[in-house]
Coordinates of C-alpha atoms and ligand atoms in Angstrom, one line a residue:
X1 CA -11.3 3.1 15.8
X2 CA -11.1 4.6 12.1
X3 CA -12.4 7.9 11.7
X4 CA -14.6 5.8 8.7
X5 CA -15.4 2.4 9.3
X6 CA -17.2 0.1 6.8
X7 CA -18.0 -3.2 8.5
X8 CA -19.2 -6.6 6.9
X9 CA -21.3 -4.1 4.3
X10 CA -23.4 -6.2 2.0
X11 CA -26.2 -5.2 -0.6
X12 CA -28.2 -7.2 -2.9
X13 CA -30.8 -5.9 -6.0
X14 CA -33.3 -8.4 -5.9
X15 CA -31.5 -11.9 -6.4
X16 CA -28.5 -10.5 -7.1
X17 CA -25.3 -9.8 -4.6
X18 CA -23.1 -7.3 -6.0
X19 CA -21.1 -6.2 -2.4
X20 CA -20.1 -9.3 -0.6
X21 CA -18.7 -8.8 3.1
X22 CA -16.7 -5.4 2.1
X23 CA -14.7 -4.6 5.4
X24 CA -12.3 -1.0 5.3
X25 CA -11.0 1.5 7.7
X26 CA -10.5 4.7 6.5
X27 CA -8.4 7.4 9.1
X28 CA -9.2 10.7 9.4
X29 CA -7.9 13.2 6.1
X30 CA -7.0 10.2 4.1
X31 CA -7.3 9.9 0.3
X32 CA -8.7 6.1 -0.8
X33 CA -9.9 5.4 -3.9
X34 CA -11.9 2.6 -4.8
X35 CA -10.7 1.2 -8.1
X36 CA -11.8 -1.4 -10.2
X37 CA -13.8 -2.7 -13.7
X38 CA -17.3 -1.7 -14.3
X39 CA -19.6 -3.3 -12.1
X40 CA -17.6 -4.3 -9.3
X41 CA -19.5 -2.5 -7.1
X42 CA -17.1 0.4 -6.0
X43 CA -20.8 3.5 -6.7
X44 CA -23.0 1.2 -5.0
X45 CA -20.4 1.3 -1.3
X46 CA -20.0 4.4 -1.9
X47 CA -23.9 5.5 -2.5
X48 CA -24.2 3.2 0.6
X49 CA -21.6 5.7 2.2
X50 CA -23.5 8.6 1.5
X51 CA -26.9 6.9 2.5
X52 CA -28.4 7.3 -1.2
X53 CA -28.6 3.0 -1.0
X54 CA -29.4 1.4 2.1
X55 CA -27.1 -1.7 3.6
X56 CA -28.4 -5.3 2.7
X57 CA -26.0 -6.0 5.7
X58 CA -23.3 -4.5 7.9
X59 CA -22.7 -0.9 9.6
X60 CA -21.0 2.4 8.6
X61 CA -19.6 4.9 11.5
X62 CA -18.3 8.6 11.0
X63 CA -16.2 9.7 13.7
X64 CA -17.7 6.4 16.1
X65 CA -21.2 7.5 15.4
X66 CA -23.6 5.0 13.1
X67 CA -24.2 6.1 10.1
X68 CA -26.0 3.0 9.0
X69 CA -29.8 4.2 9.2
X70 CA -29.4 7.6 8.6
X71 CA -31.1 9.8 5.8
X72 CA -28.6 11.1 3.6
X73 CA -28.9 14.8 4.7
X74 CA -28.3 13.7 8.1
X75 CA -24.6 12.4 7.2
X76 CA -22.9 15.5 6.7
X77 CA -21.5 14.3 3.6
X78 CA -20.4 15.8 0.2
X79 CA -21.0 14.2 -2.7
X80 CA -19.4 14.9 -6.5
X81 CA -20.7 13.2 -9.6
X82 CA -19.5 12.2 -12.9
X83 CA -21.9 14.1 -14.3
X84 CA -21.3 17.4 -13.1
X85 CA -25.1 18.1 -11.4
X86 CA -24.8 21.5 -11.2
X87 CA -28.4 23.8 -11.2
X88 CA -28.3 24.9 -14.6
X89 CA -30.6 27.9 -13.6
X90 CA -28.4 29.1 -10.9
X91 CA -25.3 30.8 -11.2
X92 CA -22.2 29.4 -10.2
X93 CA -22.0 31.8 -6.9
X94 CA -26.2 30.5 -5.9
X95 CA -24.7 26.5 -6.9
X96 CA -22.2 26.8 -4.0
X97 CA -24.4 28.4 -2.0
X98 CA -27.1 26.1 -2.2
X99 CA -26.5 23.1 0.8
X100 CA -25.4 26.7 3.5
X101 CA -29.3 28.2 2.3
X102 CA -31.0 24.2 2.9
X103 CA -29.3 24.4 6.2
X104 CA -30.8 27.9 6.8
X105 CA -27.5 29.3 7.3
X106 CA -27.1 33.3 7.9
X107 CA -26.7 35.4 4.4
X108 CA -23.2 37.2 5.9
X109 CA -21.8 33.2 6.4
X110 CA -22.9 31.8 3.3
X111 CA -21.6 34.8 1.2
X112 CA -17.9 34.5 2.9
X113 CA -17.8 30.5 2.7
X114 CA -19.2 30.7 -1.1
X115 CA -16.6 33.3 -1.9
X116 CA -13.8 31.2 0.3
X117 CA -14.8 28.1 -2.4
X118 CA -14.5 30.3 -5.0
X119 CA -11.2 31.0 -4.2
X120 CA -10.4 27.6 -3.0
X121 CA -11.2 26.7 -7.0
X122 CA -9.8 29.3 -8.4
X123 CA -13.1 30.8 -9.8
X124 CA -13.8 33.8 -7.2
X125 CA -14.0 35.4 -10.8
X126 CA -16.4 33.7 -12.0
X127 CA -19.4 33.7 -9.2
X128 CA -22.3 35.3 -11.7
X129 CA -21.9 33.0 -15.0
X130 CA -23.9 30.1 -15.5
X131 CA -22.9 26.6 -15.8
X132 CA -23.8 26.4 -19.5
X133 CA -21.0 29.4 -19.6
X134 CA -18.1 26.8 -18.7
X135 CA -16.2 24.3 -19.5
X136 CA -16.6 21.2 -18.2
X137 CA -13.6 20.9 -15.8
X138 CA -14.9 24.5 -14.7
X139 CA -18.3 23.0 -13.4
X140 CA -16.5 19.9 -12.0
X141 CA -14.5 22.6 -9.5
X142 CA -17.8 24.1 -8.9
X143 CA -19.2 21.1 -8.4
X144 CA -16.0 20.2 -5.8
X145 CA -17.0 23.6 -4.3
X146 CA -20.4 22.8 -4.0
X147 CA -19.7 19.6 -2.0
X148 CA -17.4 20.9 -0.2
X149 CA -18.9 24.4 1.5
X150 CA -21.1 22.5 3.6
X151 CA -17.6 21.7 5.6
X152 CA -18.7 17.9 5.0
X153 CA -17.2 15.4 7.3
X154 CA -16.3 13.1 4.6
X155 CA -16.4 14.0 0.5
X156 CA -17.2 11.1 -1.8
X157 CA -16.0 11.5 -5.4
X158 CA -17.5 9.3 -7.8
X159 CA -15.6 9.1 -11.4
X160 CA -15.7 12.9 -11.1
X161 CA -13.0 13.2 -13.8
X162 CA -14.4 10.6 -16.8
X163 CA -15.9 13.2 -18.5
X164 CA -13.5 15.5 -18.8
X165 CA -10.4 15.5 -21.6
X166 CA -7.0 13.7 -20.6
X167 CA -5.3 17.0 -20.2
X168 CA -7.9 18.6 -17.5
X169 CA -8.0 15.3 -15.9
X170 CA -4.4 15.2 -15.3
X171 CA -4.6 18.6 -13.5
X172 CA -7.9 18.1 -12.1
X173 CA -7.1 15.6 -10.0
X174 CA -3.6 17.4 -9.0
X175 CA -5.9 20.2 -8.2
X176 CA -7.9 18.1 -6.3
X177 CA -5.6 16.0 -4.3
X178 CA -4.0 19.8 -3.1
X179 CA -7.5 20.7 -2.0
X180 CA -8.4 17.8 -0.1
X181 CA -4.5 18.3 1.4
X182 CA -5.3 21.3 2.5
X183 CA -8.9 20.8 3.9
X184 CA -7.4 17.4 5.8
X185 CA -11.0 16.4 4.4
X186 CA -11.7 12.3 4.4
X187 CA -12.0 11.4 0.9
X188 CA -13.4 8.5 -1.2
X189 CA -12.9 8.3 -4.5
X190 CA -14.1 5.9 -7.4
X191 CA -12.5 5.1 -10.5
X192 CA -11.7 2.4 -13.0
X193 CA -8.3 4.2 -13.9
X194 CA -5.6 2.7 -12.4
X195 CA -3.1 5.1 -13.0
X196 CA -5.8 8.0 -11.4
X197 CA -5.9 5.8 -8.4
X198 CA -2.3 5.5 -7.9
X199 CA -1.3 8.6 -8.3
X200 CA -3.6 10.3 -5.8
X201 CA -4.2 8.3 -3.0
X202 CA -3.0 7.1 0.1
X203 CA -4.6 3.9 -0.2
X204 CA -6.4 1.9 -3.1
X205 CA -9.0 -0.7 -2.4
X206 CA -9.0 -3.1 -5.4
X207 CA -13.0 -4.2 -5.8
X208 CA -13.4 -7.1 -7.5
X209 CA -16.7 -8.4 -7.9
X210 CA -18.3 -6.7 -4.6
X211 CA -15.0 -7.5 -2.6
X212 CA -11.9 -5.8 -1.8
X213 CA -8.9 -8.1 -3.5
X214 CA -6.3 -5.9 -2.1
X215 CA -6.2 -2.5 -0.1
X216 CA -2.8 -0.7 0.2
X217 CA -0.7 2.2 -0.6
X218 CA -0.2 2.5 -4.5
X219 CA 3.6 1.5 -3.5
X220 CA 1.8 -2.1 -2.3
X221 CA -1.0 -2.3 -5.0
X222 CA 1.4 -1.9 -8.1
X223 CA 4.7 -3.4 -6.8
X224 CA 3.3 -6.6 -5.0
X225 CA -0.1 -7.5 -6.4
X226 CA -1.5 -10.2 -4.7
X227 CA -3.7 -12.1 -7.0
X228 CA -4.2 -12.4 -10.4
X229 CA -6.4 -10.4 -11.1
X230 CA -5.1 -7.2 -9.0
X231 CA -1.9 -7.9 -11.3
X232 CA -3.9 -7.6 -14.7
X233 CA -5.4 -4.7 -13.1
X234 CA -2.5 -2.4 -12.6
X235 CA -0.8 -3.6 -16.0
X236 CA 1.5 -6.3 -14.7
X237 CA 1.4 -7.8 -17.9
X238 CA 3.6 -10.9 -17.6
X239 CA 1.5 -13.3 -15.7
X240 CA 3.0 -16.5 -16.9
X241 CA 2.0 -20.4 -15.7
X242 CA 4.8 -22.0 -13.7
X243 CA 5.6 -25.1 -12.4
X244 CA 7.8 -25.1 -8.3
X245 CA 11.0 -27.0 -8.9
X246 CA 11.9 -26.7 -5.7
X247 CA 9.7 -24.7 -2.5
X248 CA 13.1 -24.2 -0.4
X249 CA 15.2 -22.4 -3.1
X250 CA 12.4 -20.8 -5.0
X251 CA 12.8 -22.4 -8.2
X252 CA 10.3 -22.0 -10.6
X253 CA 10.0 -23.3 -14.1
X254 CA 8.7 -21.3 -16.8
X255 CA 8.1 -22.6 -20.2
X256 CA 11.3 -25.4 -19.5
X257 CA 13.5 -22.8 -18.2
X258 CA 14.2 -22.1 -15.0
X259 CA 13.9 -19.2 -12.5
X260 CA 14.3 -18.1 -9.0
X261 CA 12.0 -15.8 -6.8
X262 CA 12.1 -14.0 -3.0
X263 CA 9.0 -14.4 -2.0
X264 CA 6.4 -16.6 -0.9
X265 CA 7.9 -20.0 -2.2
X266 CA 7.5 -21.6 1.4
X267 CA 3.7 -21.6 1.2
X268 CA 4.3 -23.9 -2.3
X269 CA 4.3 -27.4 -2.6
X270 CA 7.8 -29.0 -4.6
X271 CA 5.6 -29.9 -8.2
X272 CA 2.3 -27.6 -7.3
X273 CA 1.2 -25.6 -10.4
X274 CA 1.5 -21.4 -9.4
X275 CA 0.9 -18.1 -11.4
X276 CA 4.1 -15.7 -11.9
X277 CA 4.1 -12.4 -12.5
X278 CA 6.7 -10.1 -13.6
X279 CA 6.4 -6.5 -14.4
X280 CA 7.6 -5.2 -18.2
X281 CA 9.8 -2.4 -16.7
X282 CA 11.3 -5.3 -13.8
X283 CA 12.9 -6.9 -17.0
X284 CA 15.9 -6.0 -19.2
X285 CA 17.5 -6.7 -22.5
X286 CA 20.8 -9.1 -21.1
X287 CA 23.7 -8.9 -24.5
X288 CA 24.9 -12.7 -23.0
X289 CA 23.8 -15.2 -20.5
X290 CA 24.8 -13.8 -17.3
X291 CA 23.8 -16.3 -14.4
X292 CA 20.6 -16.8 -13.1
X293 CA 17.0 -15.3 -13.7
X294 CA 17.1 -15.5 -17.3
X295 CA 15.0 -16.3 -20.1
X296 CA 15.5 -17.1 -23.7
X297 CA 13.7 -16.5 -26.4
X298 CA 12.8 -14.5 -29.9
X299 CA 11.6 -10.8 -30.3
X300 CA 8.0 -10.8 -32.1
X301 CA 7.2 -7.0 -31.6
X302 CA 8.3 -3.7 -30.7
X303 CA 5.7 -0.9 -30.1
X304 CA 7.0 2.5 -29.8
X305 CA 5.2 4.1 -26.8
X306 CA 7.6 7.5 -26.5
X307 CA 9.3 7.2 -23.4
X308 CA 9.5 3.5 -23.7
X309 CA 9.3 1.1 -26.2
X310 CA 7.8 -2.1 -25.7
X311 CA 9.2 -5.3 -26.6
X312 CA 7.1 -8.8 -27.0
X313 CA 9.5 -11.6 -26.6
X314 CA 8.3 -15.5 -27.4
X315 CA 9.2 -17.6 -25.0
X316 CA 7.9 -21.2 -26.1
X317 CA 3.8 -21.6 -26.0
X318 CA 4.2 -17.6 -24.6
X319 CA 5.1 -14.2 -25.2
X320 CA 6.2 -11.8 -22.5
X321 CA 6.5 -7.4 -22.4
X322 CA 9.6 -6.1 -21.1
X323 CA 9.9 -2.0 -21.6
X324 CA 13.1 -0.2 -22.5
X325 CA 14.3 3.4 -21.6
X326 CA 13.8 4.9 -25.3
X327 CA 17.5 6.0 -26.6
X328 CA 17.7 7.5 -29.5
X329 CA 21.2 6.7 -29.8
X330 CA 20.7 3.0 -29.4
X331 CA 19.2 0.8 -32.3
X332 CA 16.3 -0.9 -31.1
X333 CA 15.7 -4.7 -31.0
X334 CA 14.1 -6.0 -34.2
X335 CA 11.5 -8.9 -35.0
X336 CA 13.3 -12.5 -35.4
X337 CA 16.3 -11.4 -33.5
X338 CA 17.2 -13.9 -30.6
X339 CA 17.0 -12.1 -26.6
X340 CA 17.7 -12.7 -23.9
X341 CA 15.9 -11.3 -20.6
X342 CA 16.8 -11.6 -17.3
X343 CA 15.4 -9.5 -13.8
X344 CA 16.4 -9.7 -10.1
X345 CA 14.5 -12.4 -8.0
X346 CA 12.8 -10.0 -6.1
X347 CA 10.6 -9.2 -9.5
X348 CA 9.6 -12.9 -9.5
X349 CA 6.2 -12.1 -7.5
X350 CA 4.1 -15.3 -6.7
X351 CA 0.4 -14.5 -7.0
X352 CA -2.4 -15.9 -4.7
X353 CA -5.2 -16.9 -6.5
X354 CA -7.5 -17.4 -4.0
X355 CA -6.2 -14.3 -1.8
X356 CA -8.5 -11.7 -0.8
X357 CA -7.7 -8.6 1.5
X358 CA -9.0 -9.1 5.0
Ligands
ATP401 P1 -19.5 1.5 -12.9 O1 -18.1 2.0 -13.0 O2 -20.0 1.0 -14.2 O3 -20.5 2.5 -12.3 P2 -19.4 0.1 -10.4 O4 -18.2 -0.7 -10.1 O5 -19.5 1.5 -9.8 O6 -19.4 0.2 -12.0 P3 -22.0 -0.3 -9.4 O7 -22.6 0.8 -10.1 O8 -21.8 -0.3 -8.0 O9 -20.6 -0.8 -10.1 O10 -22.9 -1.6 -9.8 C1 -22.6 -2.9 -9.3 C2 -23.6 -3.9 -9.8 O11 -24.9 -3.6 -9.2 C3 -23.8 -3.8 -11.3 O12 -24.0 -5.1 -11.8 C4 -25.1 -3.0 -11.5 O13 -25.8 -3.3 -12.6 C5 -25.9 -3.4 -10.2 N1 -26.8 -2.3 -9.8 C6 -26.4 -1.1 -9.4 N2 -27.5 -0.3 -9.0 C7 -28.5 -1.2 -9.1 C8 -29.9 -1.0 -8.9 N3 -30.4 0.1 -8.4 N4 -30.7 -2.0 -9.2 C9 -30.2 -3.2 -9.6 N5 -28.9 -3.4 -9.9 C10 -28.1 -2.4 -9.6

């Protein structure tokens, strides 16, 4: 059994069902984020975690235990908001301190775990100011301390890095991704940026519309997205109509021209309508046709983006994004010129339409 289990979980405001059957196993000291657009329902699981919403449906276990009916105080869970929630008229040192005082803990133990999370943060420094007297990614690390000194069983983070500039984010969530290492601490974090998720988690759990679409390592997620809209979600891009030629080879034609992929082709009917995708940086610049897995067609548009740039290429009724390396050396494509694109088979993923993560 998973250290946290989430079984058939459903909840419903009035009429309205906004988690449908939402199934996950989480092991002990691992990272999962819950991405996904606003109002897929990724607060409301985890508010359901934490015992702030109750279950429509389904049960929640810590460590084998049911958590399903219990008050929220009575989880031994640590909670940090998007809004950083601190006690504006209590100093940083009393904020930590607070959950070890509501538990009655002894005055020697709360001052050495309040000064340990200081430290832990980086802010032993700092125990006297006042939350007005810092910045916000200050209070978001007190606010991580704050959770976190109760010695939680499980910490839920929910979008605790949208309010803060790109900058602090970016080492915010390094910061907090070497805490949560350290601690071994179970950790659930929501946000609707993908490139947060990927790059701190173990596993992300795509919601979409109150169901998981896909769970997996960001390796998984961003290289084979399953359905469609997992794809648009991590910035596939290319997601292109095609037509099977033929099921056994793995032909596939795209806008009258024709192209091969690895995977999946068997489940495909010779004729049946199916949804390619293909990353931009899966695709190069080709000088000459060169075999198979090509496609021809007319640059529209090049957008500079620093490290890449990004080139729009028409291809019939549709345009496609392929990224190059930017060279400074090397004259870009230009508008009007004629390309040609090509990318290994394996790139060629099939989406699922109708898939949805067990
Ligand atoms: P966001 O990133 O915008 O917070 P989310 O994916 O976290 O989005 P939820 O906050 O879980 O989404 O909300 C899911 C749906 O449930 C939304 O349509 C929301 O309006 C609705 N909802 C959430 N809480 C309540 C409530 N207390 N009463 C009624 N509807 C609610």
């Amino acid at each position: 059994m998973a250290f946290l289990e989430l079984s058939h979980i459903q909840k419903s405001f009035g009429p309205v069902q906004v988690v449908k059957d939402f199934n996950m196993a989480i092991e002990k000291g691992e990272f999962v984020s819950f991405l996904g657009p606003s109002g897929c329902g990724k607060t409301t699981v985890l508010r359901m975690i934490a015992g702030f919403e109750t279950v429509s449906a389904g049960t929640i276990t810590i460590g084998g235990q049911d958590m399903t009916d219990l008050k929220p105080n009575q989880r031994n869970i640590g909670m940090v908001f998007q809004a950083y929630a601190l006690f504006p008229n209590m100093t940083v040192g009393q904020n930590v301190a607070f959950g070890l005082k509501v538990a009655g803990k002894p005055k020697a133990e709360i001052d050495q775990t309040v000064q340990e999370m200081l430290d832990l943060i980086h802010l032993g420094h700092l125990a006297d100011r006042f939350p007005y007297q810092m910045s916000g990614g200050q209070q978001q690390r007190v606010a991580l301390a704050r959770a976190l000194a109760i010695r939680p069983r499980v910490l839920l983070l929910d979008e605790p890095l949208s309010a803060l500039d790109a900058k602090i984010r970016v080492s915010l969530r390094e910061e907090i991704r070497v805490i949560q290492r350290k601690l071994g601490i179970t950790t659930v974090f929501v946000t609707h940026d993908q490139e947060e998720a990927l790059s701190i988690s173990d596993r992300v759990v795509v919601m979409n519309e109150g169901r998981a679409d896909q769970i997996g390592s960001p390796f998984e997620v961003y290289n084979f997205p399953k359905t469609r809209f997992v794809a648009n979600f991590v910035g596939t891009l290319n997601i292109l109509a095609g037509k099977v030629v033929d099921a056994a080879t793995g032909c596939i034609d795209i806008e009258g021209q024709q192209v091969f992929a690895a995977r999946e082709t068997h489940k495909l009917a010779n004729g049946a309508a199916c949804t390619v995708a293909l990353r931009p940086e899966a695709i190069r610049l080709t000088p000459a046709a060169e075999g198979r897995n090509q496609l021809s067609g007319t640059i529209e548009d090049v957008q500079f983006l620093g490290s890449v740039l990004r080139v729009r290429v028409r291809l019939g009724s549709v345009s496609i994004f392929f990224d190059m390396f930017n060279n400074p050396a090397e004259t870009p494509p230009a508008p009007g010129e004629a390309a040609i694109v090509s990318f290994g088979r394996d790139e060629v993923l099939i989406l699922d339409e109708e898939a949805k993560a067990a």
